[in-house]
XYZ file of C-alpha atoms in Angstrom:
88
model
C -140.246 -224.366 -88.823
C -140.562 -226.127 -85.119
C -141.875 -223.831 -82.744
C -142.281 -224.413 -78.954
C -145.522 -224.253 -77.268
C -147.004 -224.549 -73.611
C -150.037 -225.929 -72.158
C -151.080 -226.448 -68.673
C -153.358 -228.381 -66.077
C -154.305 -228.002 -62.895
C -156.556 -231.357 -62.427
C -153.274 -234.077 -63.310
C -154.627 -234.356 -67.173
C -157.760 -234.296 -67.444
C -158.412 -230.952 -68.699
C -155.616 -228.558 -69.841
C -155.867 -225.032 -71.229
C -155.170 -224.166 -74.726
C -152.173 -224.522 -76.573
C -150.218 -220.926 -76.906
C -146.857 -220.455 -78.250
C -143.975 -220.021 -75.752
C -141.472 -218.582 -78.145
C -143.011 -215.251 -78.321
C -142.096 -214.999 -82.681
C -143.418 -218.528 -83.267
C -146.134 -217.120 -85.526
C -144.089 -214.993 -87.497
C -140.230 -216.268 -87.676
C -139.400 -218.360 -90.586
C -139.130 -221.893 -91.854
C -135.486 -222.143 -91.218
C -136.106 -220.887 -87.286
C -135.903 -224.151 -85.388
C -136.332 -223.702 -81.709
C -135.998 -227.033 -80.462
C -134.993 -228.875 -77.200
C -137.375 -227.467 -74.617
C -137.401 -227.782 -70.704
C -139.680 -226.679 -68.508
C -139.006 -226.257 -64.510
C -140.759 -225.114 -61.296
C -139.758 -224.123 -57.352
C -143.488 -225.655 -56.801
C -145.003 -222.162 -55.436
C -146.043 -220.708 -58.373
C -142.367 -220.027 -60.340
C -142.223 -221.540 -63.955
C -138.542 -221.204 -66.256
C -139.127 -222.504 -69.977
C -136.012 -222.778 -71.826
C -135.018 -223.792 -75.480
C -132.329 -223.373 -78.073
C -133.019 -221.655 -81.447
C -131.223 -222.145 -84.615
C -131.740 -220.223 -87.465
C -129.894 -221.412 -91.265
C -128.217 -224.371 -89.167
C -126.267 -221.253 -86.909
C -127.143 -221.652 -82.943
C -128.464 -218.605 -82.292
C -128.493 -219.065 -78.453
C -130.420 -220.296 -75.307
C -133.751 -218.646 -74.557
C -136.368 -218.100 -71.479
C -139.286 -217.337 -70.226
C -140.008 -217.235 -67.023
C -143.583 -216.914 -64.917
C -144.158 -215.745 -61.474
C -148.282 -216.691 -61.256
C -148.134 -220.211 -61.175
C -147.660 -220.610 -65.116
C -150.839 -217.808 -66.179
C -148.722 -215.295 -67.311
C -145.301 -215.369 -68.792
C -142.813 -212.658 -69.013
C -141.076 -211.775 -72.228
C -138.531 -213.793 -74.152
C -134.932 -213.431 -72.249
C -131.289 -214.316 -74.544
C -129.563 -216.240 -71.873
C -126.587 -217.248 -73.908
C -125.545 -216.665 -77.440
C -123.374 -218.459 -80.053
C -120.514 -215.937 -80.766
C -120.571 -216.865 -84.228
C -123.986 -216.090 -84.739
C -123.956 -212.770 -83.509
């Protein structure tokens, strides 16, 4: 099962907060959910986008994001940008 997480500082490294999962089902989806390949991006005023693919039995199940308006403290809920149409 790979997961994707998130972490953040605020001092360039030398502290950051604690690790917490940015694929909202990491805790609970399976061993063959792989959500893989993540990228993180930000306007530099406070707007974070996290994306990542997610495969589940070897299918692509699509293109995922979450997105944060506070500068990266809270995060709102898991969006399907793009599916696989054979995995639907």
């Amino acid at each position: 099962d790979y997961d994707v997480f998130r972490t953040m500082t605020t001092d360039f490294g030398q502290t950051w907060t604690p690790v917490a999962e940015a694929n909202e089902n990491a805790s609970v989806d399976g061993a063959d959910r792989l959500d893989v390949n993540p990228r993180a991006a930000t306007d530099g005023s406070g707007k974070w986008h996290m994306t990542w693919s997610s495969y589940e039995n070897f299918a692509n199940l699509g293109a995922f994001r979450r997105s944060s308006f506070d500068g990266g403290q809270t995060f709102e809920a898991t969006e399907l940008m793009a599916a696989d149409d054979e995995s639907e």
